[in-house]
């Protein structure tokens, strides 16, 4: 089965490496024409194949990186997720994850399950599996309103930081891809 690339931000790469992230949500493109579940499963809907694979499919992680090797024959991959302040040489810049070659990838994932759901249907358990963290908001509450922050609320903030301020309110259909990290040799 062919391996596929998948992009992750620095904080999410760290969460994968720490074992805190075993799930990702990605917006279904294009969005389904009908918003109710009964219409979703009718025959007139087009078939959507998950671009992130099927169970047992391998995904290699693309992340921000640079090659600090002396020559092209001896690459030395440096990853921004764990070297944010790496002392780069003049003219040496971080390269976007989109340009990471397979050889530079240090993380391999195996898809465990794939499903589709509305973004706001995420559970507390799934938000934790997404790598969301609990943060104190000075007084230990979400938005300062007296209620403790939950993993789901933390994921809500994370989603908006990646996808834009109104992205949570749009409540799009999302691919829910559960995965496990595979040790590479």
JSON list of C-alpha atoms in Angstrom, two decimals:
[
{"chain": "A", "resi": 1, "resn": "UNK", "atom": "CA", "xyz": [0.00, 0.00, 0.00]},
{"chain": "A", "resi": 2, "resn": "UNK", "atom": "CA", "xyz": [1.33, 3.43, -0.95]},
{"chain": "A", "resi": 3, "resn": "UNK", "atom": "CA", "xyz": [2.48, 5.78, 1.82]},
{"chain": "A", "resi": 4, "resn": "UNK", "atom": "CA", "xyz": [0.98, 9.27, 1.82]},
{"chain": "A", "resi": 5, "resn": "UNK", "atom": "CA", "xyz": [2.32, 12.53, 3.28]},
{"chain": "A", "resi": 6, "resn": "UNK", "atom": "CA", "xyz": [0.44, 14.49, 5.92]},
{"chain": "A", "resi": 7, "resn": "UNK", "atom": "CA", "xyz": [1.36, 17.95, 7.25]},
{"chain": "A", "resi": 8, "resn": "UNK", "atom": "CA", "xyz": [1.51, 18.83, 10.95]},
{"chain": "A", "resi": 9, "resn": "UNK", "atom": "CA", "xyz": [2.45, 22.04, 12.76]},
{"chain": "A", "resi": 10, "resn": "UNK", "atom": "CA", "xyz": [5.29, 22.13, 15.29]},
{"chain": "A", "resi": 11, "resn": "UNK", "atom": "CA", "xyz": [3.05, 21.85, 18.38]},
{"chain": "A", "resi": 12, "resn": "UNK", "atom": "CA", "xyz": [1.22, 18.88, 16.87]},
{"chain": "A", "resi": 13, "resn": "UNK", "atom": "CA", "xyz": [4.51, 17.18, 15.93]},
{"chain": "A", "resi": 14, "resn": "UNK", "atom": "CA", "xyz": [5.62, 17.55, 19.55]},
{"chain": "A", "resi": 15, "resn": "UNK", "atom": "CA", "xyz": [2.29, 16.09, 20.71]},
{"chain": "A", "resi": 16, "resn": "UNK", "atom": "CA", "xyz": [2.77, 13.07, 18.42]},
{"chain": "A", "resi": 17, "resn": "UNK", "atom": "CA", "xyz": [6.33, 12.55, 19.65]},
{"chain": "A", "resi": 18, "resn": "UNK", "atom": "CA", "xyz": [5.15, 12.80, 23.28]},
{"chain": "A", "resi": 19, "resn": "UNK", "atom": "CA", "xyz": [2.35, 10.28, 22.64]},
{"chain": "A", "resi": 20, "resn": "UNK", "atom": "CA", "xyz": [-0.41, 12.83, 23.32]},
{"chain": "A", "resi": 21, "resn": "UNK", "atom": "CA", "xyz": [-1.75, 12.99, 19.75]},
{"chain": "A", "resi": 22, "resn": "UNK", "atom": "CA", "xyz": [-3.30, 9.92, 18.14]},
{"chain": "A", "resi": 23, "resn": "UNK", "atom": "CA", "xyz": [-6.03, 11.59, 16.09]},
{"chain": "A", "resi": 24, "resn": "UNK", "atom": "CA", "xyz": [-6.40, 14.41, 13.57]},
{"chain": "A", "resi": 25, "resn": "UNK", "atom": "CA", "xyz": [-9.36, 16.20, 12.05]},
{"chain": "A", "resi": 26, "resn": "UNK", "atom": "CA", "xyz": [-9.18, 17.62, 8.53]},
{"chain": "A", "resi": 27, "resn": "UNK", "atom": "CA", "xyz": [-11.91, 19.51, 6.68]},
{"chain": "A", "resi": 28, "resn": "UNK", "atom": "CA", "xyz": [-13.72, 17.46, 4.04]},
{"chain": "A", "resi": 29, "resn": "UNK", "atom": "CA", "xyz": [-13.28, 19.16, 0.66]},
{"chain": "A", "resi": 30, "resn": "UNK", "atom": "CA", "xyz": [-15.62, 19.87, -0.94]},
{"chain": "A", "resi": 31, "resn": "UNK", "atom": "CA", "xyz": [-18.19, 19.99, 1.86]},
{"chain": "A", "resi": 32, "resn": "UNK", "atom": "CA", "xyz": [-21.22, 17.73, 1.44]},
{"chain": "A", "resi": 33, "resn": "UNK", "atom": "CA", "xyz": [-24.19, 19.35, -0.26]},
{"chain": "A", "resi": 34, "resn": "UNK", "atom": "CA", "xyz": [-26.66, 18.12, 2.34]},
{"chain": "A", "resi": 35, "resn": "UNK", "atom": "CA", "xyz": [-26.13, 18.75, 6.01]},
{"chain": "A", "resi": 36, "resn": "UNK", "atom": "CA", "xyz": [-28.39, 16.13, 7.56]},
{"chain": "A", "resi": 37, "resn": "UNK", "atom": "CA", "xyz": [-27.08, 12.64, 8.22]},
{"chain": "A", "resi": 38, "resn": "UNK", "atom": "CA", "xyz": [-30.04, 10.94, 6.53]},
{"chain": "A", "resi": 39, "resn": "UNK", "atom": "CA", "xyz": [-29.19, 12.74, 3.28]},
{"chain": "A", "resi": 40, "resn": "UNK", "atom": "CA", "xyz": [-25.49, 12.12, 3.74]},
{"chain": "A", "resi": 41, "resn": "UNK", "atom": "CA", "xyz": [-25.90, 8.38, 3.18]},
{"chain": "A", "resi": 42, "resn": "UNK", "atom": "CA", "xyz": [-28.28, 8.52, 0.23]},
{"chain": "A", "resi": 43, "resn": "UNK", "atom": "CA", "xyz": [-27.20, 7.29, -3.16]},
{"chain": "A", "resi": 44, "resn": "UNK", "atom": "CA", "xyz": [-27.33, 10.68, -4.92]},
{"chain": "A", "resi": 45, "resn": "UNK", "atom": "CA", "xyz": [-24.43, 11.88, -2.75]},
{"chain": "A", "resi": 46, "resn": "UNK", "atom": "CA", "xyz": [-21.08, 11.44, -4.49]},
{"chain": "A", "resi": 47, "resn": "UNK", "atom": "CA", "xyz": [-18.65, 8.98, -2.96]},
{"chain": "A", "resi": 48, "resn": "UNK", "atom": "CA", "xyz": [-15.86, 10.63, -0.99]},
{"chain": "A", "resi": 49, "resn": "UNK", "atom": "CA", "xyz": [-12.56, 8.87, -0.53]},
{"chain": "A", "resi": 50, "resn": "UNK", "atom": "CA", "xyz": [-10.54, 10.02, 2.44]},
{"chain": "A", "resi": 51, "resn": "UNK", "atom": "CA", "xyz": [-7.37, 11.68, 1.11]},
{"chain": "A", "resi": 52, "resn": "UNK", "atom": "CA", "xyz": [-5.59, 10.53, 4.28]},
{"chain": "A", "resi": 53, "resn": "UNK", "atom": "CA", "xyz": [-6.04, 6.85, 3.53]},
{"chain": "A", "resi": 54, "resn": "UNK", "atom": "CA", "xyz": [-7.80, 3.84, 4.96]},
{"chain": "A", "resi": 55, "resn": "UNK", "atom": "CA", "xyz": [-7.04, 1.65, 7.97]},
{"chain": "A", "resi": 56, "resn": "UNK", "atom": "CA", "xyz": [-3.53, 0.14, 7.75]},
{"chain": "A", "resi": 57, "resn": "UNK", "atom": "CA", "xyz": [-2.39, 2.90, 5.33]},
{"chain": "A", "resi": 58, "resn": "UNK", "atom": "CA", "xyz": [0.91, 4.56, 6.27]},
{"chain": "A", "resi": 59, "resn": "UNK", "atom": "CA", "xyz": [1.26, 8.34, 6.55]},
{"chain": "A", "resi": 60, "resn": "UNK", "atom": "CA", "xyz": [4.64, 10.05, 6.73]},
{"chain": "A", "resi": 61, "resn": "UNK", "atom": "CA", "xyz": [4.68, 13.34, 8.58]},
{"chain": "A", "resi": 62, "resn": "UNK", "atom": "CA", "xyz": [5.84, 16.52, 6.90]},
{"chain": "A", "resi": 63, "resn": "UNK", "atom": "CA", "xyz": [7.03, 19.25, 9.28]},
{"chain": "A", "resi": 64, "resn": "UNK", "atom": "CA", "xyz": [9.11, 22.44, 9.12]},
{"chain": "A", "resi": 65, "resn": "UNK", "atom": "CA", "xyz": [12.75, 21.47, 8.65]},
{"chain": "A", "resi": 66, "resn": "UNK", "atom": "CA", "xyz": [16.15, 22.30, 7.25]},
{"chain": "A", "resi": 67, "resn": "UNK", "atom": "CA", "xyz": [19.14, 20.37, 5.97]},
{"chain": "A", "resi": 68, "resn": "UNK", "atom": "CA", "xyz": [22.29, 21.33, 7.85]},
{"chain": "A", "resi": 69, "resn": "UNK", "atom": "CA", "xyz": [24.48, 18.73, 6.15]},
{"chain": "A", "resi": 70, "resn": "UNK", "atom": "CA", "xyz": [27.83, 19.56, 4.65]},
{"chain": "A", "resi": 71, "resn": "UNK", "atom": "CA", "xyz": [26.89, 18.15, 1.23]},
{"chain": "A", "resi": 72, "resn": "UNK", "atom": "CA", "xyz": [23.88, 16.76, -0.58]},
{"chain": "A", "resi": 73, "resn": "UNK", "atom": "CA", "xyz": [25.32, 13.29, 0.02]},
{"chain": "A", "resi": 74, "resn": "UNK", "atom": "CA", "xyz": [25.38, 13.74, 3.80]},
{"chain": "A", "resi": 75, "resn": "UNK", "atom": "CA", "xyz": [22.14, 15.41, 4.88]},
{"chain": "A", "resi": 76, "resn": "UNK", "atom": "CA", "xyz": [21.61, 16.38, 8.50]},
{"chain": "A", "resi": 77, "resn": "UNK", "atom": "CA", "xyz": [17.92, 16.96, 9.07]},
{"chain": "A", "resi": 78, "resn": "UNK", "atom": "CA", "xyz": [16.99, 19.54, 11.71]},
{"chain": "A", "resi": 79, "resn": "UNK", "atom": "CA", "xyz": [13.36, 19.87, 12.81]},
{"chain": "A", "resi": 80, "resn": "UNK", "atom": "CA", "xyz": [11.90, 23.15, 13.95]},
{"chain": "A", "resi": 81, "resn": "UNK", "atom": "CA", "xyz": [9.45, 21.42, 16.31]},
{"chain": "A", "resi": 82, "resn": "UNK", "atom": "CA", "xyz": [12.30, 20.55, 18.65]},
{"chain": "A", "resi": 83, "resn": "UNK", "atom": "CA", "xyz": [14.92, 23.10, 17.58]},
{"chain": "A", "resi": 84, "resn": "UNK", "atom": "CA", "xyz": [13.02, 26.40, 17.37]},
{"chain": "A", "resi": 85, "resn": "UNK", "atom": "CA", "xyz": [16.15, 28.44, 18.13]},
{"chain": "A", "resi": 86, "resn": "UNK", "atom": "CA", "xyz": [18.62, 26.33, 16.16]},
{"chain": "A", "resi": 87, "resn": "UNK", "atom": "CA", "xyz": [21.67, 28.49, 15.32]},
{"chain": "A", "resi": 88, "resn": "UNK", "atom": "CA", "xyz": [21.33, 28.60, 11.55]},
{"chain": "A", "resi": 89, "resn": "UNK", "atom": "CA", "xyz": [24.07, 29.79, 9.24]},
{"chain": "A", "resi": 90, "resn": "UNK", "atom": "CA", "xyz": [23.64, 33.01, 7.30]},
{"chain": "A", "resi": 91, "resn": "UNK", "atom": "CA", "xyz": [21.15, 32.51, 4.49]},
{"chain": "A", "resi": 92, "resn": "UNK", "atom": "CA", "xyz": [19.91, 29.26, 5.98]},
{"chain": "A", "resi": 93, "resn": "UNK", "atom": "CA", "xyz": [16.16, 29.33, 6.57]},
{"chain": "A", "resi": 94, "resn": "UNK", "atom": "CA", "xyz": [13.55, 26.91, 7.79]},
{"chain": "A", "resi": 95, "resn": "UNK", "atom": "CA", "xyz": [11.84, 25.12, 4.90]},
{"chain": "A", "resi": 96, "resn": "UNK", "atom": "CA", "xyz": [8.08, 24.76, 4.78]},
{"chain": "A", "resi": 97, "resn": "UNK", "atom": "CA", "xyz": [6.69, 21.35, 5.62]},
{"chain": "A", "resi": 98, "resn": "UNK", "atom": "CA", "xyz": [5.11, 21.15, 2.16]},
{"chain": "A", "resi": 99, "resn": "UNK", "atom": "CA", "xyz": [8.61, 20.81, 0.66]},
{"chain": "A", "resi": 100, "resn": "UNK", "atom": "CA", "xyz": [9.87, 18.08, 3.00]},
{"chain": "A", "resi": 101, "resn": "UNK", "atom": "CA", "xyz": [11.09, 15.04, 1.06]},
{"chain": "A", "resi": 102, "resn": "UNK", "atom": "CA", "xyz": [10.17, 11.55, 2.28]},
{"chain": "A", "resi": 103, "resn": "UNK", "atom": "CA", "xyz": [13.81, 10.86, 3.22]},
{"chain": "A", "resi": 104, "resn": "UNK", "atom": "CA", "xyz": [13.75, 13.71, 5.76]},
{"chain": "A", "resi": 105, "resn": "UNK", "atom": "CA", "xyz": [10.61, 12.52, 7.55]},
{"chain": "A", "resi": 106, "resn": "UNK", "atom": "CA", "xyz": [11.21, 11.10, 11.01]},
{"chain": "A", "resi": 107, "resn": "UNK", "atom": "CA", "xyz": [7.63, 10.17, 11.89]},
{"chain": "A", "resi": 108, "resn": "UNK", "atom": "CA", "xyz": [5.60, 7.37, 10.32]},
{"chain": "A", "resi": 109, "resn": "UNK", "atom": "CA", "xyz": [1.95, 6.84, 11.27]},
{"chain": "A", "resi": 110, "resn": "UNK", "atom": "CA", "xyz": [-0.44, 3.99, 10.58]},
{"chain": "A", "resi": 111, "resn": "UNK", "atom": "CA", "xyz": [-4.12, 4.80, 10.08]},
{"chain": "A", "resi": 112, "resn": "UNK", "atom": "CA", "xyz": [-6.24, 2.89, 12.61]},
{"chain": "A", "resi": 113, "resn": "UNK", "atom": "CA", "xyz": [-9.68, 4.22, 11.66]},
{"chain": "A", "resi": 114, "resn": "UNK", "atom": "CA", "xyz": [-11.36, 6.88, 9.54]},
{"chain": "A", "resi": 115, "resn": "UNK", "atom": "CA", "xyz": [-14.80, 8.41, 9.94]},
{"chain": "A", "resi": 116, "resn": "UNK", "atom": "CA", "xyz": [-16.66, 11.61, 9.06]},
{"chain": "A", "resi": 117, "resn": "UNK", "atom": "CA", "xyz": [-18.45, 13.85, 11.53]},
{"chain": "A", "resi": 118, "resn": "UNK", "atom": "CA", "xyz": [-19.27, 17.48, 12.24]},
{"chain": "A", "resi": 119, "resn": "UNK", "atom": "CA", "xyz": [-16.41, 19.39, 13.85]},
{"chain": "A", "resi": 120, "resn": "UNK", "atom": "CA", "xyz": [-18.41, 20.41, 16.91]},
{"chain": "A", "resi": 121, "resn": "UNK", "atom": "CA", "xyz": [-19.38, 16.77, 17.61]},
{"chain": "A", "resi": 122, "resn": "UNK", "atom": "CA", "xyz": [-15.90, 16.19, 19.04]},
{"chain": "A", "resi": 123, "resn": "UNK", "atom": "CA", "xyz": [-15.96, 14.56, 22.47]},
{"chain": "A", "resi": 124, "resn": "UNK", "atom": "CA", "xyz": [-13.77, 15.41, 25.44]},
{"chain": "A", "resi": 125, "resn": "UNK", "atom": "CA", "xyz": [-11.94, 12.10, 24.93]},
{"chain": "A", "resi": 126, "resn": "UNK", "atom": "CA", "xyz": [-11.31, 12.82, 21.23]},
{"chain": "A", "resi": 127, "resn": "UNK", "atom": "CA", "xyz": [-10.15, 16.37, 21.99]},
{"chain": "A", "resi": 128, "resn": "UNK", "atom": "CA", "xyz": [-7.56, 14.88, 24.33]},
{"chain": "A", "resi": 129, "resn": "UNK", "atom": "CA", "xyz": [-6.49, 12.42, 21.57]},
{"chain": "A", "resi": 130, "resn": "UNK", "atom": "CA", "xyz": [-6.11, 15.45, 19.25]},
{"chain": "A", "resi": 131, "resn": "UNK", "atom": "CA", "xyz": [-3.27, 16.65, 21.48]},
{"chain": "A", "resi": 132, "resn": "UNK", "atom": "CA", "xyz": [-5.22, 19.53, 23.03]},
{"chain": "A", "resi": 133, "resn": "UNK", "atom": "CA", "xyz": [-3.74, 20.78, 26.28]},
{"chain": "A", "resi": 134, "resn": "UNK", "atom": "CA", "xyz": [-5.31, 22.47, 29.27]},
{"chain": "A", "resi": 135, "resn": "UNK", "atom": "CA", "xyz": [-4.04, 25.99, 29.88]},
{"chain": "A", "resi": 136, "resn": "UNK", "atom": "CA", "xyz": [-4.61, 28.22, 32.84]},
{"chain": "A", "resi": 137, "resn": "UNK", "atom": "CA", "xyz": [-6.23, 31.47, 31.81]},
{"chain": "A", "resi": 138, "resn": "UNK", "atom": "CA", "xyz": [-4.67, 33.35, 34.75]},
{"chain": "A", "resi": 139, "resn": "UNK", "atom": "CA", "xyz": [-7.57, 32.36, 36.98]},
{"chain": "A", "resi": 140, "resn": "UNK", "atom": "CA", "xyz": [-7.70, 28.77, 35.68]},
{"chain": "A", "resi": 141, "resn": "UNK", "atom": "CA", "xyz": [-10.88, 29.22, 33.68]},
{"chain": "A", "resi": 142, "resn": "UNK", "atom": "CA", "xyz": [-11.93, 29.26, 30.06]},
{"chain": "A", "resi": 143, "resn": "UNK", "atom": "CA", "xyz": [-12.37, 32.85, 28.96]},
{"chain": "A", "resi": 144, "resn": "UNK", "atom": "CA", "xyz": [-12.24, 34.05, 32.55]},
{"chain": "A", "resi": 145, "resn": "UNK", "atom": "CA", "xyz": [-15.91, 33.20, 33.12]},
{"chain": "A", "resi": 146, "resn": "UNK", "atom": "CA", "xyz": [-15.46, 30.87, 36.07]},
{"chain": "A", "resi": 147, "resn": "UNK", "atom": "CA", "xyz": [-15.83, 27.50, 34.33]},
{"chain": "A", "resi": 148, "resn": "UNK", "atom": "CA", "xyz": [-12.75, 25.27, 34.19]},
{"chain": "A", "resi": 149, "resn": "UNK", "atom": "CA", "xyz": [-11.30, 24.82, 30.70]},
{"chain": "A", "resi": 150, "resn": "UNK", "atom": "CA", "xyz": [-11.95, 21.43, 29.12]},
{"chain": "A", "resi": 151, "resn": "UNK", "atom": "CA", "xyz": [-9.95, 19.58, 26.44]},
{"chain": "A", "resi": 152, "resn": "UNK", "atom": "CA", "xyz": [-12.82, 20.27, 24.05]},
{"chain": "A", "resi": 153, "resn": "UNK", "atom": "CA", "xyz": [-12.61, 24.02, 24.71]},
{"chain": "A", "resi": 154, "resn": "UNK", "atom": "CA", "xyz": [-8.85, 23.87, 24.28]},
{"chain": "A", "resi": 155, "resn": "UNK", "atom": "CA", "xyz": [-9.32, 22.06, 20.94]},
{"chain": "A", "resi": 156, "resn": "UNK", "atom": "CA", "xyz": [-11.83, 24.74, 19.91]},
{"chain": "A", "resi": 157, "resn": "UNK", "atom": "CA", "xyz": [-9.14, 27.42, 20.44]},
{"chain": "A", "resi": 158, "resn": "UNK", "atom": "CA", "xyz": [-6.50, 25.29, 18.68]},
{"chain": "A", "resi": 159, "resn": "UNK", "atom": "CA", "xyz": [-8.80, 24.74, 15.68]},
{"chain": "A", "resi": 160, "resn": "UNK", "atom": "CA", "xyz": [-9.45, 28.48, 15.33]},
{"chain": "A", "resi": 161, "resn": "UNK", "atom": "CA", "xyz": [-5.74, 29.30, 15.63]},
{"chain": "A", "resi": 162, "resn": "UNK", "atom": "CA", "xyz": [-5.04, 27.02, 12.66]},
{"chain": "A", "resi": 163, "resn": "UNK", "atom": "CA", "xyz": [-8.17, 27.52, 10.53]},
{"chain": "A", "resi": 164, "resn": "UNK", "atom": "CA", "xyz": [-9.29, 31.08, 11.31]},
{"chain": "A", "resi": 165, "resn": "UNK", "atom": "CA", "xyz": [-11.52, 32.89, 13.79]},
{"chain": "A", "resi": 166, "resn": "UNK", "atom": "CA", "xyz": [-14.89, 31.79, 12.36]},
{"chain": "A", "resi": 167, "resn": "UNK", "atom": "CA", "xyz": [-13.85, 28.24, 11.45]},
{"chain": "A", "resi": 168, "resn": "UNK", "atom": "CA", "xyz": [-15.35, 26.61, 14.57]},
{"chain": "A", "resi": 169, "resn": "UNK", "atom": "CA", "xyz": [-18.71, 28.33, 14.06]},
{"chain": "A", "resi": 170, "resn": "UNK", "atom": "CA", "xyz": [-18.92, 27.00, 10.50]},
{"chain": "A", "resi": 171, "resn": "UNK", "atom": "CA", "xyz": [-19.02, 23.47, 11.99]},
{"chain": "A", "resi": 172, "resn": "UNK", "atom": "CA", "xyz": [-17.72, 21.78, 8.82]},
{"chain": "A", "resi": 173, "resn": "UNK", "atom": "CA", "xyz": [-17.75, 18.08, 8.09]},
{"chain": "A", "resi": 174, "resn": "UNK", "atom": "CA", "xyz": [-14.33, 16.72, 8.97]},
{"chain": "A", "resi": 175, "resn": "UNK", "atom": "CA", "xyz": [-12.35, 13.56, 8.39]},
{"chain": "A", "resi": 176, "resn": "UNK", "atom": "CA", "xyz": [-11.49, 12.03, 11.75]},
{"chain": "A", "resi": 177, "resn": "UNK", "atom": "CA", "xyz": [-8.31, 10.02, 11.27]},
{"chain": "A", "resi": 178, "resn": "UNK", "atom": "CA", "xyz": [-7.13, 7.93, 14.20]},
{"chain": "A", "resi": 179, "resn": "UNK", "atom": "CA", "xyz": [-3.53, 6.74, 13.97]},
{"chain": "A", "resi": 180, "resn": "UNK", "atom": "CA", "xyz": [-0.68, 5.13, 15.83]},
{"chain": "A", "resi": 181, "resn": "UNK", "atom": "CA", "xyz": [2.99, 6.05, 15.61]},
{"chain": "A", "resi": 182, "resn": "UNK", "atom": "CA", "xyz": [5.23, 3.41, 14.06]},
{"chain": "A", "resi": 183, "resn": "UNK", "atom": "CA", "xyz": [8.86, 3.21, 15.11]},
{"chain": "A", "resi": 184, "resn": "UNK", "atom": "CA", "xyz": [11.18, 3.61, 12.13]},
{"chain": "A", "resi": 185, "resn": "UNK", "atom": "CA", "xyz": [14.58, 2.00, 11.82]}
]
